[in-house]
Amino acid sequence: MLHLVPFAVPFGGDESLLVWELSSRPTAEALQRSLFTVFSRFGLLYSVRVFPNATVASSGFFAIIKFYSARDAHRAQKACNQKQLFQTSPVKVRLGTRHKAVQHNTLALNRSRCQELANYYFGFHGWSKRIIKLRDLYNLEERENEDIVTPLQKQSLKFCCALEVVFTSHECRSPGVGMAEEPLDKLEEGSLSFLMRRKVTQKLAIQKAMTDAFQKLLIVVLESGKTAVAYRPCEEVTDARTKEELQDFIQVSYFSCQPCGQREEECLSDFSFQEEVFRLPELD
């Protein structure tokens, strides 16, 4: 059986646990640390949130714990339900409720969360990123509009980054694009503030490109515990203006790809994915 873990904020009931009948003696912060210690043994946690019981109920706390993987949440529920864990009385643990009829919009994980997820399943050296091009659109617009005088306070720094996230051992890579814009607010070009703002905008463009690249990947966890990564192209664009601005920057082509599963090729044979390749124009 395959378990798929996307690089997205978990929202389904399968990944969530409700824990109640928690003691009222420790503080909420202490309970949060204890819960994190216990449940992180079963898998990577997205969040641990502790709440006081309603005033009409008995004193104490309850908690909502979110895993990235439904498989890990199920294992944790079976192992921890009706167990004392870190207190003298047993706690109750139940899986969250599914809402099949409700359509959820998938929320992308930020760059640091994506890295954390990749490191957990593949190790720090199991993946890498390669910046293909980092382009300064602010200077480019200046060259294209030399005859048009635009007040500096109406201008903005703008960088576009194209990179790819690579999983070498799985023969899989995912391209990503990110654009960052920062208003200049009357800053003088060449000043320290301008240079610092420029550096921050560059970094933000790279982070957005990494997030975009990770959203097109799926972590495949086999029943044996082995992991693989698969590429799934995503054509959804939330910012039409950004898409139009990037048209002249990136041209995308597609070719078929099969993820590698070593001894368990038969488990992955039904999954056919596409990969994208960047063809970038050369700068003058």
CSV table of C-alpha atoms in Angstrom, one decimal:
chain,number,residue,atom,x,y,z
A,1,MET,CA,0.0,0.0,0.0
A,2,LEU,CA,1.3,3.5,-0.9
A,3,HIS,CA,1.0,6.5,1.3
A,4,LEU,CA,1.4,9.9,-0.4
A,5,VAL,CA,2.6,13.0,1.5
A,6,PRO,CA,2.4,16.3,-0.4
A,7,PHE,CA,4.3,19.4,0.4
A,8,ALA,CA,1.2,21.1,1.5
A,9,VAL,CA,-0.5,22.2,4.8
A,10,PRO,CA,-2.3,19.1,6.2
A,11,PHE,CA,-6.1,19.8,6.5
A,12,GLY,CA,-7.7,16.3,6.3
A,13,GLY,CA,-9.1,14.5,9.3
A,14,ASP,CA,-6.8,11.5,8.5
A,15,GLU,CA,-3.7,13.6,9.5
A,16,SER,CA,-5.2,15.1,12.7
A,17,LEU,CA,-5.7,13.8,16.2
A,18,LEU,CA,-7.9,15.0,19.0
A,19,VAL,CA,-6.4,14.3,22.4
A,20,TRP,CA,-8.5,15.0,25.5
A,21,GLU,CA,-8.7,14.4,29.3
A,22,LEU,CA,-5.4,16.0,29.7
A,23,SER,CA,-4.5,17.0,33.3
A,24,SER,CA,-5.1,20.5,34.5
A,25,ARG,CA,-2.0,20.6,36.7
A,26,PRO,CA,0.8,21.5,34.2
A,27,THR,CA,0.6,24.7,32.1
A,28,ALA,CA,-0.5,24.6,28.5
A,29,GLU,CA,3.1,25.2,27.4
A,30,ALA,CA,4.3,22.3,29.4
A,31,LEU,CA,1.6,20.0,28.0
A,32,GLN,CA,2.5,21.2,24.5
A,33,ARG,CA,6.1,20.2,25.0
A,34,SER,CA,5.1,16.8,26.5
A,35,LEU,CA,2.7,16.0,23.7
A,36,PHE,CA,5.3,17.0,21.0
A,37,THR,CA,7.8,14.6,22.6
A,38,VAL,CA,5.4,11.7,22.7
A,39,PHE,CA,3.8,12.0,19.3
A,40,SER,CA,6.8,13.1,17.3
A,41,ARG,CA,8.1,9.5,17.8
A,42,PHE,CA,5.5,8.4,15.3
A,43,GLY,CA,6.3,10.9,12.6
A,44,LEU,CA,7.0,14.5,11.7
A,45,LEU,CA,4.5,16.9,13.3
A,46,TYR,CA,3.0,19.9,11.6
A,47,SER,CA,1.6,21.4,14.7
A,48,VAL,CA,0.6,20.8,18.4
A,49,ARG,CA,-2.1,23.1,19.8
A,50,VAL,CA,-3.4,22.9,23.4
A,51,PHE,CA,-6.7,24.5,24.5
A,52,PRO,CA,-8.4,24.8,27.9
A,53,ASN,CA,-11.7,22.9,28.3
A,54,ALA,CA,-14.9,24.8,28.0
A,55,THR,CA,-16.1,26.4,31.3
A,56,VAL,CA,-19.1,24.0,31.4
A,57,ALA,CA,-16.8,21.0,31.2
A,58,SER,CA,-14.3,19.7,33.8
A,59,SER,CA,-11.0,21.6,34.3
A,60,GLY,CA,-8.1,20.5,32.1
A,61,PHE,CA,-7.0,20.7,28.5
A,62,PHE,CA,-7.5,19.1,25.1
A,63,ALA,CA,-5.1,19.2,22.1
A,64,ILE,CA,-5.2,19.0,18.4
A,65,ILE,CA,-2.2,17.4,16.8
A,66,LYS,CA,-1.5,17.5,13.1
A,67,PHE,CA,0.8,15.1,11.2
A,68,TYR,CA,2.0,15.4,7.7
A,69,SER,CA,1.2,11.7,7.1
A,70,ALA,CA,-2.1,10.0,7.7
A,71,ARG,CA,-0.2,6.8,8.2
A,72,ASP,CA,1.7,8.3,11.1
A,73,ALA,CA,-1.5,9.7,12.6
A,74,HIS,CA,-3.1,6.3,12.5
A,75,ARG,CA,-0.1,4.6,14.2
A,76,ALA,CA,-0.1,7.3,16.9
A,77,GLN,CA,-3.8,6.9,17.6
A,78,LYS,CA,-3.6,3.2,18.1
A,79,ALA,CA,-0.5,3.3,20.3
A,80,CYS,CA,-1.6,6.2,22.5
A,81,ASN,CA,-5.3,5.9,23.0
A,82,GLN,CA,-6.3,5.0,26.6
A,83,LYS,CA,-2.6,5.2,27.7
A,84,GLN,CA,-1.2,7.3,30.5
A,85,LEU,CA,1.7,8.7,28.4
A,86,PHE,CA,3.2,11.5,30.6
A,87,GLN,CA,0.4,11.7,33.3
A,88,THR,CA,-1.1,9.5,35.9
A,89,SER,CA,-4.5,9.1,34.2
A,90,PRO,CA,-5.0,7.8,30.7
A,91,VAL,CA,-5.8,10.1,27.8
A,92,LYS,CA,-8.2,9.6,24.9
A,93,VAL,CA,-7.0,9.9,21.3
A,94,ARG,CA,-9.3,10.0,18.3
A,95,LEU,CA,-8.7,10.6,14.6
A,96,GLY,CA,-10.1,13.8,13.2
A,97,THR,CA,-13.4,13.7,11.3
A,98,ARG,CA,-13.4,13.5,7.5
A,99,HIS,CA,-15.2,16.1,5.4
A,100,LYS,CA,-15.5,14.5,2.0
A,101,ALA,CA,-18.2,16.8,0.7
A,102,VAL,CA,-16.2,20.0,1.6
A,103,GLN,CA,-13.7,21.2,-1.0
A,104,HIS,CA,-10.5,22.4,0.5
A,105,ASN,CA,-8.0,24.7,-1.2
A,106,THR,CA,-4.5,23.3,-0.8
A,107,LEU,CA,-2.2,25.7,1.0
A,108,ALA,CA,1.4,25.6,0.1
A,109,LEU,CA,4.0,25.0,2.8
A,110,ASN,CA,6.6,27.8,3.2
A,111,ARG,CA,10.2,27.2,2.2
A,112,SER,CA,11.4,26.3,5.7
A,113,ARG,CA,8.6,23.7,6.2
A,114,CYS,CA,9.3,22.2,2.8
A,115,GLN,CA,13.0,21.8,3.7
A,116,GLU,CA,12.0,20.3,7.1
A,117,LEU,CA,9.8,17.7,5.3
A,118,ALA,CA,12.4,16.8,2.7
A,119,ASN,CA,15.1,16.5,5.4
A,120,TYR,CA,12.9,14.2,7.5
A,121,TYR,CA,12.2,11.7,4.7
A,122,PHE,CA,15.4,11.9,2.6
A,123,GLY,CA,18.0,13.3,4.9
A,124,PHE,CA,20.0,16.5,4.7
A,125,HIS,CA,22.1,15.1,1.8
A,126,GLY,CA,19.2,13.4,0.0
A,127,TRP,CA,18.2,16.5,-2.0
A,128,SER,CA,19.6,19.7,-3.2
A,129,LYS,CA,18.7,22.9,-5.0
A,130,ARG,CA,20.3,24.5,-8.1
A,131,ILE,CA,19.6,28.1,-9.1
A,132,ILE,CA,19.3,28.3,-12.8
A,133,LYS,CA,18.9,32.0,-13.1
A,134,LEU,CA,18.3,35.0,-10.8
A,135,ARG,CA,17.3,38.0,-12.9
A,136,ASP,CA,17.2,41.6,-11.9
A,137,LEU,CA,14.0,42.9,-13.5
A,138,TYR,CA,14.5,46.4,-12.0
A,139,ASN,CA,17.6,47.0,-14.0
A,140,LEU,CA,16.1,45.3,-17.0
A,141,GLU,CA,13.1,47.7,-17.0
A,142,GLU,CA,15.4,50.6,-16.7
A,143,ARG,CA,17.2,49.5,-19.9
A,144,GLU,CA,14.0,49.0,-21.8
A,145,ASN,CA,12.6,52.4,-20.8
A,146,GLU,CA,15.7,54.6,-21.1
A,147,ASP,CA,13.6,57.4,-22.7
A,148,ILE,CA,11.0,57.3,-20.0
A,149,VAL,CA,11.8,59.2,-16.8
A,150,THR,CA,10.1,57.5,-13.8
A,151,PRO,CA,10.4,59.0,-10.3
A,152,LEU,CA,12.4,56.7,-8.1
A,153,GLN,CA,9.8,56.7,-5.4
A,154,LYS,CA,7.4,55.1,-7.8
A,155,GLN,CA,9.8,52.4,-8.8
A,156,SER,CA,10.4,49.1,-7.1
A,157,LEU,CA,13.0,46.4,-6.9
A,158,LYS,CA,12.0,43.2,-8.7
A,159,PHE,CA,13.8,39.9,-9.0
A,160,CYS,CA,12.8,36.7,-10.7
A,161,CYS,CA,14.4,33.4,-9.8
A,162,ALA,CA,14.3,30.0,-11.6
A,163,LEU,CA,15.7,27.0,-9.9
A,164,GLU,CA,15.2,23.3,-9.6
A,165,VAL,CA,15.0,21.0,-6.6
A,166,VAL,CA,16.9,17.7,-7.3
A,167,PHE,CA,16.6,14.3,-5.7
A,168,THR,CA,19.6,12.6,-7.4
A,169,SER,CA,19.1,9.1,-6.0
A,170,HIS,CA,15.5,9.0,-7.1
A,171,GLU,CA,16.3,10.5,-10.6
A,172,CYS,CA,13.7,13.2,-10.0
A,173,ARG,CA,13.9,17.0,-10.2
A,174,SER,CA,11.3,19.7,-10.0
A,175,PRO,CA,11.5,23.3,-11.4
A,176,GLY,CA,10.3,26.3,-9.6
A,177,VAL,CA,9.8,30.0,-10.3
A,178,GLY,CA,9.5,32.9,-7.9
A,179,MET,CA,9.2,36.6,-8.2
A,180,ALA,CA,9.6,39.2,-5.4
A,181,GLU,CA,9.0,42.9,-5.6
A,182,GLU,CA,9.8,45.6,-3.0
A,183,PRO,CA,9.0,49.3,-3.3
A,184,LEU,CA,11.9,51.7,-3.1
A,185,ASP,CA,10.2,54.4,-1.1
A,186,LYS,CA,12.5,57.2,-2.0
A,187,LEU,CA,15.6,55.2,-1.3
A,188,GLU,CA,18.7,56.5,-3.1
A,189,GLU,CA,20.2,54.0,-5.5
A,190,GLY,CA,23.7,52.9,-4.2
A,191,SER,CA,22.9,53.7,-0.6
A,192,LEU,CA,23.3,51.0,2.1
A,193,SER,CA,19.5,50.8,2.6
A,194,PHE,CA,19.1,50.2,-1.1
A,195,LEU,CA,21.6,47.4,-1.2
A,196,MET,CA,20.2,45.7,1.8
A,197,ARG,CA,16.7,45.9,0.4
A,198,ARG,CA,18.0,44.5,-2.9
A,199,LYS,CA,19.6,41.5,-1.0
A,200,VAL,CA,16.4,40.8,0.9
A,201,THR,CA,14.3,40.9,-2.4
A,202,GLN,CA,16.8,38.5,-4.0
A,203,LYS,CA,16.4,36.1,-1.1
A,204,LEU,CA,12.6,36.3,-1.1
A,205,ALA,CA,12.5,35.4,-4.8
A,206,ILE,CA,14.7,32.4,-4.2
A,207,GLN,CA,12.5,31.3,-1.3
A,208,LYS,CA,9.3,31.6,-3.5
A,209,ALA,CA,10.9,29.6,-6.2
A,210,MET,CA,11.8,26.8,-3.8
A,211,THR,CA,8.2,26.7,-2.5
A,212,ASP,CA,6.9,26.5,-6.1
A,213,ALA,CA,9.3,23.7,-6.9
A,214,PHE,CA,8.3,21.6,-3.8
A,215,GLN,CA,4.6,22.0,-4.5
A,216,LYS,CA,5.0,19.8,-7.6
A,217,LEU,CA,6.5,16.9,-5.7
A,218,LEU,CA,4.9,14.0,-3.8
A,219,ILE,CA,6.6,11.9,-1.2
A,220,VAL,CA,5.7,8.2,-1.7
A,221,VAL,CA,6.0,6.1,1.4
A,222,LEU,CA,5.8,2.3,0.9
A,223,GLU,CA,4.4,-0.1,3.4
A,224,SER,CA,7.9,-1.3,4.1
A,225,GLY,CA,8.9,2.2,5.2
A,226,LYS,CA,11.0,2.9,2.1
A,227,THR,CA,10.4,6.3,0.5
A,228,ALA,CA,10.5,7.7,-3.0
A,229,VAL,CA,9.7,11.0,-4.6
A,230,ALA,CA,7.5,11.6,-7.6
A,231,TYR,CA,6.9,14.7,-9.8
A,232,ARG,CA,3.4,15.9,-10.5
A,233,PRO,CA,3.2,19.0,-12.7
A,234,CYS,CA,0.8,21.7,-11.5
A,235,GLU,CA,-0.7,24.1,-13.9
A,236,GLU,CA,-2.5,26.2,-11.4
A,237,VAL,CA,-1.3,29.9,-11.3
A,238,THR,CA,-2.8,32.0,-8.5
A,239,ASP,CA,-1.3,35.3,-9.8
A,240,ALA,CA,-2.2,35.9,-13.5
A,241,ARG,CA,-0.1,39.1,-13.5
A,242,THR,CA,3.0,37.2,-12.4
A,243,LYS,CA,2.3,34.5,-15.1
A,244,GLU,CA,2.2,37.2,-17.8
A,245,GLU,CA,5.4,38.8,-16.6
A,246,LEU,CA,7.2,35.5,-16.6
A,247,GLN,CA,6.2,34.5,-20.1
A,248,ASP,CA,9.3,36.0,-21.7
A,249,PHE,CA,11.5,34.7,-18.9
A,250,ILE,CA,10.8,31.0,-19.0
A,251,GLN,CA,9.6,28.6,-21.6
A,252,VAL,CA,8.5,25.2,-20.4
A,253,SER,CA,8.6,21.8,-22.1
A,254,TYR,CA,7.4,18.5,-20.9
A,255,PHE,CA,8.7,14.9,-21.1
A,256,SER,CA,7.6,11.7,-19.5
A,257,CYS,CA,9.3,10.4,-16.4
A,258,GLN,CA,9.0,7.3,-14.2
A,259,PRO,CA,10.2,7.4,-10.6
A,260,CYS,CA,12.6,4.8,-9.4
A,261,GLY,CA,11.5,2.3,-6.7
A,262,GLN,CA,14.4,-0.2,-6.8
A,263,ARG,CA,13.0,-3.5,-5.5
A,264,GLU,CA,9.5,-2.2,-5.5
A,265,GLU,CA,9.1,-1.1,-9.1
A,266,GLU,CA,5.8,-2.9,-9.3
A,267,CYS,CA,4.3,-0.7,-6.6
A,268,LEU,CA,5.2,2.4,-8.5
A,269,SER,CA,4.5,1.2,-12.0
A,270,ASP,CA,1.0,2.7,-12.1
A,271,PHE,CA,2.3,6.2,-11.4
A,272,SER,CA,3.3,8.1,-14.5
A,273,PHE,CA,4.4,11.7,-14.0
A,274,GLN,CA,5.7,14.6,-16.2
A,275,GLU,CA,8.7,16.7,-15.6
A,276,GLU,CA,9.3,20.3,-16.8
A,277,VAL,CA,12.6,21.6,-18.2
A,278,PHE,CA,13.5,25.3,-18.2
A,279,ARG,CA,14.8,26.8,-21.4
A,280,LEU,CA,16.0,30.2,-20.4
A,281,PRO,CA,16.9,33.0,-22.7
A,282,GLU,CA,20.5,34.4,-22.4
A,283,LEU,CA,20.9,37.8,-21.0
A,284,ASP,CA,22.5,40.5,-23.1
